[in-house]
mmCIF file of C-alpha atoms and ligand atoms in Angstrom:
data_model
loop_
_atom_site.group_PDB
_atom_site.id
_atom_site.type_symbol
_atom_site.label_atom_id
_atom_site.label_comp_id
_atom_site.label_asym_id
_atom_site.label_seq_id
_atom_site.Cartn_x
_atom_site.Cartn_y
_atom_site.Cartn_z
ATOM 1 C CA MET A 423 16.495 -22.073 -9.192
ATOM 2 C CA LYS A 424 13.223 -20.166 -8.773
ATOM 3 C CA ILE A 425 13.708 -16.921 -6.865
ATOM 4 C CA ILE A 426 11.240 -16.566 -3.991
ATOM 5 C CA ASP A 427 11.111 -12.845 -3.288
ATOM 6 C CA LEU A 428 9.096 -11.934 -0.194
ATOM 7 C CA ARG A 429 10.404 -8.366 0.197
ATOM 8 C CA SER A 430 7.286 -6.752 -1.243
ATOM 9 C CA ASP A 431 4.283 -7.276 -3.506
ATOM 10 C CA THR A 432 5.825 -4.680 -5.837
ATOM 11 C CA VAL A 433 8.275 -7.272 -7.219
ATOM 12 C CA THR A 434 5.719 -9.105 -9.377
ATOM 13 C CA LYS A 435 6.431 -9.328 -13.090
ATOM 14 C CA PRO A 436 3.738 -8.950 -15.747
ATOM 15 C CA SER A 437 2.303 -12.304 -16.836
ATOM 16 C CA GLU A 438 2.099 -13.460 -20.466
ATOM 17 C CA GLY A 439 -1.579 -12.503 -20.601
ATOM 18 C CA MET A 440 -0.864 -9.049 -19.201
ATOM 19 C CA ARG A 441 1.977 -8.491 -21.685
ATOM 20 C CA ALA A 442 -0.320 -9.522 -24.550
ATOM 21 C CA ALA A 443 -2.952 -7.029 -23.368
ATOM 22 C CA MET A 444 -0.281 -4.304 -23.225
ATOM 23 C CA ALA A 445 0.985 -5.083 -26.702
ATOM 24 C CA ALA A 446 -2.535 -4.939 -28.128
ATOM 25 C CA ALA A 447 -3.571 -1.680 -26.400
ATOM 26 C CA ASP A 448 -5.135 1.182 -28.369
ATOM 27 C CA VAL A 449 -3.229 4.342 -27.531
ATOM 28 C CA GLY A 450 -3.307 8.107 -28.032
ATOM 29 C CA ASP A 451 -1.896 11.222 -26.394
ATOM 30 C CA ASP A 452 -3.207 11.175 -22.835
ATOM 31 C CA VAL A 453 -2.249 14.802 -22.134
ATOM 32 C CA TYR A 454 -4.835 15.631 -24.829
ATOM 33 C CA GLY A 455 -7.193 13.170 -23.114
ATOM 34 C CA GLU A 456 -7.004 10.993 -26.242
ATOM 35 C CA ASP A 457 -5.660 7.696 -24.964
ATOM 36 C CA PRO A 458 -8.660 5.351 -25.136
ATOM 37 C CA THR A 459 -7.090 2.759 -22.859
ATOM 38 C CA VAL A 460 -6.195 5.279 -20.143
ATOM 39 C CA ASN A 461 -9.700 6.718 -20.440
ATOM 40 C CA ARG A 462 -11.178 3.249 -20.058
ATOM 41 C CA LEU A 463 -9.076 2.504 -16.985
ATOM 42 C CA GLU A 464 -10.023 5.819 -15.364
ATOM 43 C CA ALA A 465 -13.728 5.346 -16.136
ATOM 44 C CA ARG A 466 -13.623 1.780 -14.891
ATOM 45 C CA LEU A 467 -12.100 2.618 -11.514
ATOM 46 C CA ALA A 468 -14.348 5.656 -11.052
ATOM 47 C CA GLU A 469 -17.360 3.413 -11.630
ATOM 48 C CA MET A 470 -16.083 0.634 -9.366
ATOM 49 C CA LEU A 471 -15.469 3.076 -6.524
ATOM 50 C CA GLY A 472 -18.696 5.013 -7.113
ATOM 51 C CA LYS A 473 -16.956 8.310 -7.915
ATOM 52 C CA GLU A 474 -17.276 10.867 -10.718
ATOM 53 C CA ALA A 475 -13.725 10.825 -12.020
ATOM 54 C CA ALA A 476 -10.262 9.273 -11.882
ATOM 55 C CA ILE A 477 -6.752 10.011 -13.072
ATOM 56 C CA TYR A 478 -4.018 7.561 -14.014
ATOM 57 C CA VAL A 479 -0.512 8.331 -12.705
ATOM 58 C CA ALA A 480 2.917 6.745 -12.647
ATOM 59 C CA THR A 481 3.158 5.883 -8.948
ATOM 60 C CA GLY A 482 1.253 5.757 -5.694
ATOM 61 C CA THR A 483 3.471 8.482 -4.312
ATOM 62 C CA GLN A 484 2.390 10.790 -7.130
ATOM 63 C CA SER A 485 -1.248 9.803 -6.718
ATOM 64 C CA ASN A 486 -1.202 10.604 -2.993
ATOM 65 C CA LEU A 487 0.685 13.852 -3.592
ATOM 66 C CA ILE A 488 -1.687 15.225 -6.212
ATOM 67 C CA GLY A 489 -4.567 14.082 -3.999
ATOM 68 C CA LEU A 490 -3.209 16.024 -1.020
ATOM 69 C CA MET A 491 -2.517 19.017 -3.262
ATOM 70 C CA ALA A 492 -6.057 18.892 -4.639
ATOM 71 C CA HIS A 493 -7.454 19.149 -1.093
ATOM 72 C CA CYS A 494 -4.925 21.491 0.501
ATOM 73 C CA GLU A 495 -3.301 24.781 -0.430
ATOM 74 C CA ARG A 496 -0.144 26.446 0.834
ATOM 75 C CA GLY A 497 -0.352 26.772 4.624
ATOM 76 C CA ASP A 498 -3.019 24.093 4.979
ATOM 77 C CA GLU A 499 -2.581 20.950 7.030
ATOM 78 C CA TYR A 500 -3.519 17.271 6.820
ATOM 79 C CA ILE A 501 -3.920 14.928 9.794
ATOM 80 C CA VAL A 502 -2.166 11.632 9.172
ATOM 81 C CA GLY A 503 -0.722 8.588 10.964
ATOM 82 C CA GLN A 504 2.939 8.458 12.031
ATOM 83 C CA GLN A 505 3.199 5.162 10.138
ATOM 84 C CA ALA A 506 1.300 6.347 7.059
ATOM 85 C CA HIS A 507 2.990 6.155 3.689
ATOM 86 C CA THR A 508 1.732 9.688 2.927
ATOM 87 C CA TYR A 509 3.658 10.954 5.955
ATOM 88 C CA LYS A 510 6.649 8.668 6.473
ATOM 89 C CA TYR A 511 7.568 7.158 3.134
ATOM 90 C CA GLU A 512 7.047 9.853 0.502
ATOM 91 C CA GLY A 513 10.083 12.035 1.133
ATOM 92 C CA GLY A 514 7.972 14.696 2.793
ATOM 93 C CA GLY A 515 6.517 15.475 -0.645
ATOM 94 C CA ALA A 516 3.393 17.230 0.627
ATOM 95 C CA ALA A 517 5.562 19.693 2.576
ATOM 96 C CA VAL A 518 8.395 19.888 0.041
ATOM 97 C CA LEU A 519 6.288 20.339 -3.093
ATOM 98 C CA GLY A 520 2.835 21.291 -1.790
ATOM 99 C CA SER A 521 3.686 23.615 1.140
ATOM 100 C CA ILE A 522 1.240 21.473 3.108
ATOM 101 C CA GLN A 523 2.011 20.755 6.755
ATOM 102 C CA PRO A 524 1.462 17.230 8.052
ATOM 103 C CA GLN A 525 0.000 16.813 11.550
ATOM 104 C CA PRO A 526 1.066 13.266 12.404
ATOM 105 C CA ILE A 527 -0.670 11.220 15.114
ATOM 106 C CA ASP A 528 0.526 7.860 16.481
ATOM 107 C CA ASN A 529 -1.208 4.909 14.875
ATOM 108 C CA GLU A 530 -2.988 2.547 17.250
ATOM 109 C CA PRO A 531 -1.918 -1.126 17.083
ATOM 110 C CA ASP A 532 -4.835 -1.852 14.701
ATOM 111 C CA GLY A 533 -3.692 0.859 12.280
ATOM 112 C CA THR A 534 -6.412 3.379 13.160
ATOM 113 C CA LEU A 535 -5.960 6.880 14.578
ATOM 114 C CA ASP A 536 -7.572 7.569 17.961
ATOM 115 C CA LEU A 537 -10.413 9.905 16.993
ATOM 116 C CA SER A 538 -10.166 11.902 20.216
ATOM 117 C CA LYS A 539 -6.549 12.669 19.266
ATOM 118 C CA VAL A 540 -7.676 13.564 15.756
ATOM 119 C CA ALA A 541 -10.338 15.897 17.153
ATOM 120 C CA ALA A 542 -7.792 17.517 19.467
ATOM 121 C CA ALA A 543 -5.397 18.077 16.566
ATOM 122 C CA VAL A 544 -7.906 20.085 14.493
ATOM 123 C CA LYS A 545 -6.760 23.702 14.827
ATOM 124 C CA PRO A 546 -9.083 26.614 15.540
ATOM 125 C CA ASP A 547 -9.386 29.365 12.935
ATOM 126 C CA ASP A 548 -6.519 31.542 14.169
ATOM 127 C CA SER A 549 -3.588 33.032 12.252
ATOM 128 C CA HIS A 550 -1.135 31.231 14.563
ATOM 129 C CA PHE A 551 -2.150 27.892 13.100
ATOM 130 C CA ALA A 552 -2.073 26.102 9.812
ATOM 131 C CA ARG A 553 -5.593 25.525 8.457
ATOM 132 C CA THR A 554 -6.589 21.914 9.137
ATOM 133 C CA ARG A 555 -8.201 20.707 5.929
ATOM 134 C CA LEU A 556 -7.949 16.959 5.575
ATOM 135 C CA LEU A 557 -7.891 13.605 7.338
ATOM 136 C CA ALA A 558 -5.737 11.065 5.477
ATOM 137 C CA LEU A 559 -6.132 7.369 6.303
ATOM 138 C CA GLU A 560 -4.490 4.250 4.863
ATOM 139 C CA ASN A 561 -6.102 0.857 4.184
ATOM 140 C CA THR A 562 -4.583 -1.663 4.473
ATOM 141 C CA LEU A 563 -1.813 -0.371 6.752
ATOM 142 C CA GLY A 564 0.981 -2.794 7.551
ATOM 143 C CA GLY A 565 -1.285 -5.548 6.203
ATOM 144 C CA LYS A 566 -4.083 -4.619 8.630
ATOM 145 C CA VAL A 567 -7.608 -3.895 7.475
ATOM 146 C CA ILE A 568 -9.084 -0.707 8.928
ATOM 147 C CA PRO A 569 -12.558 -1.614 10.259
ATOM 148 C CA LEU A 570 -15.498 -0.158 8.339
ATOM 149 C CA ALA A 571 -17.220 0.960 11.551
ATOM 150 C CA TYR A 572 -14.116 2.974 12.400
ATOM 151 C CA ILE A 573 -14.047 4.600 8.961
ATOM 152 C CA GLU A 574 -17.688 5.662 9.436
ATOM 153 C CA GLU A 575 -16.851 7.295 12.771
ATOM 154 C CA ALA A 576 -13.772 8.961 11.304
ATOM 155 C CA GLU A 577 -15.854 10.374 8.468
ATOM 156 C CA LYS A 578 -18.485 11.728 10.890
ATOM 157 C CA LEU A 579 -15.778 13.520 12.825
ATOM 158 C CA ALA A 580 -14.098 14.864 9.676
ATOM 159 C CA ARG A 581 -17.389 16.168 8.236
ATOM 160 C CA SER A 582 -18.363 17.792 11.543
ATOM 161 C CA ARG A 583 -15.085 19.733 11.449
ATOM 162 C CA GLY A 584 -15.257 20.575 7.761
ATOM 163 C CA LEU A 585 -12.353 18.278 6.835
ATOM 164 C CA GLY A 586 -11.986 16.375 3.590
ATOM 165 C CA MET A 587 -11.216 12.630 3.599
ATOM 166 C CA HIS A 588 -8.359 11.038 1.591
ATOM 167 C CA LEU A 589 -7.592 7.329 1.518
ATOM 168 C CA ASP A 590 -4.225 5.897 0.600
ATOM 169 C CA GLY A 591 -5.686 2.674 -0.746
ATOM 170 C CA ALA A 592 -2.462 1.327 -2.216
ATOM 171 C CA ARG A 593 -3.749 -2.072 -1.062
ATOM 172 C CA LEU A 594 -7.450 -1.205 -0.908
ATOM 173 C CA PHE A 595 -8.388 -4.362 -2.832
ATOM 174 C CA ASN A 596 -6.671 -6.513 -0.212
ATOM 175 C CA ALA A 597 -9.045 -4.939 2.333
ATOM 176 C CA VAL A 598 -12.006 -5.419 -0.011
ATOM 177 C CA VAL A 599 -11.256 -9.108 -0.552
ATOM 178 C CA LYS A 600 -10.618 -9.672 3.151
ATOM 179 C CA LEU A 601 -13.874 -7.970 4.220
ATOM 180 C CA GLY A 602 -15.941 -9.330 1.330
ATOM 181 C CA VAL A 603 -17.531 -5.914 0.712
ATOM 182 C CA PRO A 604 -17.846 -3.999 -2.575
ATOM 183 C CA VAL A 605 -15.024 -1.490 -2.986
ATOM 184 C CA GLY A 606 -17.592 1.324 -3.127
ATOM 185 C CA GLY A 607 -18.603 0.486 0.445
ATOM 186 C CA ILE A 608 -15.196 1.667 1.632
ATOM 187 C CA ALA A 609 -14.604 4.375 -0.989
ATOM 188 C CA ARG A 610 -17.886 6.173 -0.278
ATOM 189 C CA HIS A 611 -16.470 7.534 2.976
ATOM 190 C CA PHE A 612 -13.668 9.367 1.170
ATOM 191 C CA ASP A 613 -13.468 12.310 -1.238
ATOM 192 C CA THR A 614 -10.337 10.937 -2.882
ATOM 193 C CA VAL A 615 -8.906 7.431 -2.985
ATOM 194 C CA SER A 616 -5.506 6.389 -4.322
ATOM 195 C CA VAL A 617 -5.259 2.811 -5.609
ATOM 196 C CA CYS A 618 -2.021 1.079 -6.661
ATOM 197 C CA LEU A 619 -2.082 -1.252 -9.645
ATOM 198 C CA SER A 620 1.549 -2.246 -9.172
ATOM 199 C CA LYS A 621 1.292 -3.973 -5.780
ATOM 200 C CA GLY A 622 -0.700 -7.169 -5.338
ATOM 201 C CA LEU A 623 -2.668 -6.487 -8.516
ATOM 202 C CA GLY A 624 0.502 -7.240 -10.461
ATOM 203 C CA ALA A 625 0.773 -4.420 -13.025
ATOM 204 C CA PRO A 626 4.320 -3.221 -13.745
ATOM 205 C CA VAL A 627 3.476 0.468 -13.271
ATOM 206 C CA GLY A 628 0.654 2.731 -12.264
ATOM 207 C CA SER A 629 -1.755 4.080 -9.702
ATOM 208 C CA VAL A 630 -5.096 5.833 -10.002
ATOM 209 C CA LEU A 631 -6.540 8.688 -7.956
ATOM 210 C CA VAL A 632 -10.326 8.506 -7.818
ATOM 211 C CA GLY A 633 -12.727 11.184 -6.557
ATOM 212 C CA SER A 634 -15.102 14.007 -7.390
ATOM 213 C CA LYS A 635 -14.742 15.795 -10.723
ATOM 214 C CA VAL A 636 -13.635 19.016 -9.015
ATOM 215 C CA LEU A 637 -10.871 17.317 -7.010
ATOM 216 C CA VAL A 638 -9.682 15.135 -9.896
ATOM 217 C CA ASP A 639 -9.558 18.181 -12.216
ATOM 218 C CA ARG A 640 -7.331 19.931 -9.686
ATOM 219 C CA ALA A 641 -5.193 16.812 -9.322
ATOM 220 C CA ARG A 642 -4.849 16.632 -13.117
ATOM 221 C CA ARG A 643 -3.391 20.111 -13.160
ATOM 222 C CA TRP A 644 -0.880 19.160 -10.418
ATOM 223 C CA ARG A 645 0.045 15.967 -12.275
ATOM 224 C CA LYS A 646 1.106 18.078 -15.249
ATOM 225 C CA VAL A 647 2.978 20.551 -13.034
ATOM 226 C CA LEU A 648 4.869 17.659 -11.418
ATOM 227 C CA GLY A 649 5.946 16.376 -14.811
ATOM 228 C CA GLY A 650 3.576 13.430 -14.650
ATOM 229 C CA GLY A 651 1.603 14.034 -17.838
ATOM 230 C CA MET A 652 2.284 10.953 -19.967
ATOM 231 C CA ARG A 653 1.552 10.466 -23.639
ATOM 232 C CA GLN A 654 0.728 6.984 -25.029
ATOM 233 C CA ALA A 655 0.324 5.669 -21.488
ATOM 234 C CA GLY A 656 -2.347 3.217 -22.645
ATOM 235 C CA LEU A 657 0.416 0.624 -23.014
ATOM 236 C CA MET A 658 0.694 0.625 -19.226
ATOM 237 C CA ALA A 659 -2.946 1.347 -18.477
ATOM 238 C CA ALA A 660 -3.789 -1.862 -20.387
ATOM 239 C CA ALA A 661 -1.863 -3.768 -17.725
ATOM 240 C CA GLY A 662 -4.005 -2.038 -15.104
ATOM 241 C CA LEU A 663 -7.237 -3.063 -16.837
ATOM 242 C CA TYR A 664 -5.942 -6.612 -17.131
ATOM 243 C CA ALA A 665 -5.115 -6.578 -13.403
ATOM 244 C CA LEU A 666 -8.643 -5.433 -12.507
ATOM 245 C CA ASP A 667 -10.110 -8.226 -14.646
ATOM 246 C CA HIS A 668 -7.871 -11.050 -13.443
ATOM 247 C CA ASN A 669 -6.057 -10.271 -10.220
ATOM 248 C CA ILE A 670 -8.534 -9.015 -7.620
ATOM 249 C CA ALA A 671 -10.296 -12.173 -6.426
ATOM 250 C CA ARG A 672 -7.009 -14.081 -6.362
ATOM 251 C CA LEU A 673 -5.690 -11.767 -3.616
ATOM 252 C CA ALA A 674 -7.462 -14.255 -1.325
ATOM 253 C CA ASP A 675 -4.740 -16.769 -2.307
ATOM 254 C CA ASP A 676 -2.051 -14.328 -1.143
ATOM 255 C CA HIS A 677 -3.867 -13.924 2.165
ATOM 256 C CA ALA A 678 -4.169 -17.706 2.620
ATOM 257 C CA ASN A 679 -0.489 -18.162 1.717
ATOM 258 C CA ALA A 680 0.526 -15.490 4.229
ATOM 259 C CA ARG A 681 -1.446 -17.240 6.946
ATOM 260 C CA ALA A 682 0.042 -20.638 6.030
ATOM 261 C CA LEU A 683 3.520 -19.092 6.062
ATOM 262 C CA ALA A 684 2.927 -17.574 9.508
ATOM 263 C CA ASP A 685 1.563 -20.865 10.856
ATOM 264 C CA ALA A 686 4.636 -22.729 9.566
ATOM 265 C CA LEU A 687 7.051 -20.130 10.962
ATOM 266 C CA ALA A 688 5.306 -20.197 14.356
ATOM 267 C CA GLY A 689 6.699 -23.699 14.822
ATOM 268 C CA VAL A 690 10.310 -22.589 14.287
ATOM 269 C CA ASP A 691 12.504 -22.238 17.377
ATOM 270 C CA GLY A 692 14.190 -18.823 17.014
ATOM 271 C CA VAL A 693 11.323 -17.007 15.286
ATOM 272 C CA LYS A 694 8.910 -14.737 17.131
ATOM 273 C CA ILE A 695 5.626 -14.463 15.308
ATOM 274 C CA ASP A 696 1.888 -14.302 16.016
ATOM 275 C CA PRO A 697 -0.050 -15.880 13.138
ATOM 276 C CA ALA A 698 -3.309 -14.488 14.579
ATOM 277 C CA LEU A 699 -2.118 -10.993 13.583
ATOM 278 C CA VAL A 700 -1.999 -11.887 9.878
ATOM 279 C CA GLN A 701 -4.996 -10.361 8.106
ATOM 280 C CA THR A 702 -3.969 -9.976 4.478
ATOM 281 C CA ASN A 703 -0.723 -10.517 2.575
ATOM 282 C CA MET A 704 1.843 -9.419 5.175
ATOM 283 C CA VAL A 705 3.601 -11.422 7.856
ATOM 284 C CA PHE A 706 5.928 -9.883 10.444
ATOM 285 C CA MET A 707 8.501 -12.106 12.135
ATOM 286 C CA ALA A 708 11.157 -11.090 14.640
ATOM 287 C CA VAL A 709 14.526 -12.811 15.094
ATOM 288 C CA ALA A 710 17.471 -12.085 17.400
ATOM 289 C CA PRO A 711 19.129 -8.947 15.954
ATOM 290 C CA HIS A 712 22.547 -10.650 15.586
ATOM 291 C CA LEU A 713 20.971 -13.416 13.479
ATOM 292 C CA ALA A 714 19.057 -11.158 11.073
ATOM 293 C CA GLY A 715 22.023 -10.666 8.710
ATOM 294 C CA PRO A 716 23.125 -14.350 8.716
ATOM 295 C CA LEU A 717 19.506 -15.482 8.152
ATOM 296 C CA ARG A 718 19.211 -13.160 5.176
ATOM 297 C CA GLU A 719 22.463 -14.539 3.692
ATOM 298 C CA HIS A 720 21.387 -18.145 4.281
ATOM 299 C CA LEU A 721 18.096 -17.512 2.502
ATOM 300 C CA ALA A 722 19.834 -15.690 -0.358
ATOM 301 C CA ARG A 723 21.950 -18.821 -0.980
ATOM 302 C CA HIS A 724 18.632 -20.657 -1.457
ATOM 303 C CA GLY A 725 17.255 -18.019 -3.821
ATOM 304 C CA MET A 726 14.996 -16.470 -1.198
ATOM 305 C CA MET A 727 14.879 -12.732 -0.640
ATOM 306 C CA ILE A 728 13.853 -10.821 2.481
ATOM 307 C CA SER A 729 14.287 -7.270 3.716
ATOM 308 C CA ALA A 730 17.124 -6.364 6.092
ATOM 309 C CA ALA A 731 15.721 -5.758 9.591
ATOM 310 C CA PRO A 732 15.338 -7.567 12.933
ATOM 311 C CA THR A 733 11.551 -7.372 12.442
ATOM 312 C CA ILE A 734 11.176 -8.811 8.987
ATOM 313 C CA ARG A 735 8.171 -8.050 6.815
ATOM 314 C CA LEU A 736 7.296 -10.917 4.490
ATOM 315 C CA VAL A 737 4.831 -10.156 1.706
ATOM 316 C CA THR A 738 2.990 -12.717 -0.404
ATOM 317 C CA HIS A 739 1.970 -11.964 -3.982
ATOM 318 C CA LEU A 740 1.059 -13.555 -7.296
ATOM 319 C CA ASP A 741 4.574 -14.741 -8.075
ATOM 320 C CA VAL A 742 4.791 -16.972 -4.972
ATOM 321 C CA ASN A 743 2.593 -20.014 -4.379
ATOM 322 C CA ARG A 744 1.864 -22.274 -1.424
ATOM 323 C CA ALA A 745 4.831 -24.560 -2.164
ATOM 324 C CA ASP A 746 7.137 -21.522 -2.263
ATOM 325 C CA VAL A 747 6.077 -20.231 1.145
ATOM 326 C CA MET A 748 6.401 -23.731 2.610
ATOM 327 C CA ALA A 749 9.908 -24.038 1.138
ATOM 328 C CA PHE A 750 10.703 -20.659 2.628
ATOM 329 C CA ALA A 751 9.534 -21.705 6.111
ATOM 330 C CA GLN A 752 11.627 -24.880 5.794
ATOM 331 C CA ALA A 753 14.720 -22.850 4.874
ATOM 332 C CA VAL A 754 14.183 -20.666 7.957
ATOM 333 C CA ARG A 755 13.809 -23.798 10.111
ATOM 334 C CA ASP A 756 17.043 -25.231 8.638
ATOM 335 C CA PHE A 757 18.892 -21.998 9.364
ATOM 336 C CA PHE A 758 17.972 -21.992 13.053
ATOM 337 C CA ARG A 759 18.714 -25.726 13.434
ATOM 338 C CA GLU A 760 22.142 -25.270 11.829
ATOM 339 C CA SER A 761 22.935 -22.222 13.931
ATOM 340 C CA ARG A 762 21.967 -24.103 17.132
ATOM 341 C CA GLU A 763 24.149 -27.055 16.065
ATOM 342 C CA ALA A 764 27.065 -24.734 15.291
ATOM 343 C CA SER A 765 26.798 -23.029 18.682
ATOM 344 C CA SER A 766 26.612 -26.338 20.601
ATOM 345 C CA ARG A 767 29.707 -27.588 18.696
ATOM 346 C CA ALA A 768 31.467 -24.356 19.678
ATOM 347 C CA THR A 769 30.447 -24.882 23.339
ATOM 348 C CA ALA A 770 31.734 -28.512 23.272
ATOM 349 C CA LEU A 771 35.107 -27.403 21.867
ATOM 350 C CA ALA A 772 35.514 -24.604 24.409
HETATM 351 C C1 LIG B 2273 3.559 1.392 -2.276
HETATM 352 C C2 LIG B 2273 2.705 2.330 -1.534
HETATM 353 C C3 LIG B 2273 2.424 3.599 -2.006
HETATM 354 C C4 LIG B 2273 2.963 4.151 -3.312
HETATM 355 O O1 LIG B 2273 4.201 3.736 -3.641
HETATM 356 P P1 LIG B 2273 4.885 3.954 -5.089
HETATM 357 O O2 LIG B 2273 6.100 3.132 -4.928
HETATM 358 O O3 LIG B 2273 5.143 5.394 -5.204
HETATM 359 O O4 LIG B 2273 3.962 3.450 -6.134
HETATM 360 C C5 LIG B 2273 1.590 4.395 -1.279
HETATM 361 N N1 LIG B 2273 1.062 3.974 -0.139
HETATM 362 C C6 LIG B 2273 1.297 2.755 0.361
HETATM 363 C C7 LIG B 2273 0.643 2.324 1.624
HETATM 364 C C8 LIG B 2273 2.135 1.891 -0.318
HETATM 365 O O5 LIG B 2273 2.377 0.671 0.183
#
């Protein structure tokens, strides 16, 4: 039985072609700057994003952290969304390890931050306050593409207040493919951009922080301090290069599969979903809280994996195809039909 795992786009396994590229990689000691494959990956992403430099790291969490630490010093502050990975899902790393205070602001339904709230959160130069240094955005956020016009306005505000701009672009290429713009068109508004290779791009490991030479040099120092200096990392970087060559344009398939999945689920009695909200590779469906656990168990018996929550995030990726998402929607439909039949039998017996 093929496992259909819709929990995340991190679950993808390296393809045969990717494994061959990894096996054939030229390597060296990257802490000495001597791994040719890592150097190629860094140069490639810097060029794609229109920046001076880049640094390869183990995870997106580390990439964001060294990015924040490159911008901010002890007692500084970054403005960030309540739902942002760099605030909510990184164990408080910026505060714990960087002595950097987050200033969270509620995300609007479209994933943006209200710029009047951002402006109001910038602190005056006064010893009572942390020094506001940075605006951190995320694109895509919850599968939503942050509009380019908004990013331009956000940058204007940040520059007028002397703030740096960091982008958590874990899924930046999903936004790029959705908008049909060159990646540099988004990246140019930011000083640093973190890109994950291990999400929809399908590499087993790795993220890259891209930015100016000054900021990336600082980030490189923090990577070493955090224990993230790797040696013959070209074995993994080769997977990243392979992903950039083969797996960007095909993200459009994931987006189309997500939309088809949402359309199919919209016809299921018992599922609450709005297919019009699907922009990239994420679908959110709500079910009655008491049925969330039983639904998950039913799907597991059919080799289908979802997260545990009443609002269920379903993520498409390169290891699920159109037939898989259709089979998944059918299994959800079967579950609700069976549970309705079981409850009407129970009513008849009572
Ligand atoms: C996955 C992800 C990260 C980084 O996660 P790691 O698991 O540390 O690689 C950062 N930001 C966002 C938005 C993510 O989805």
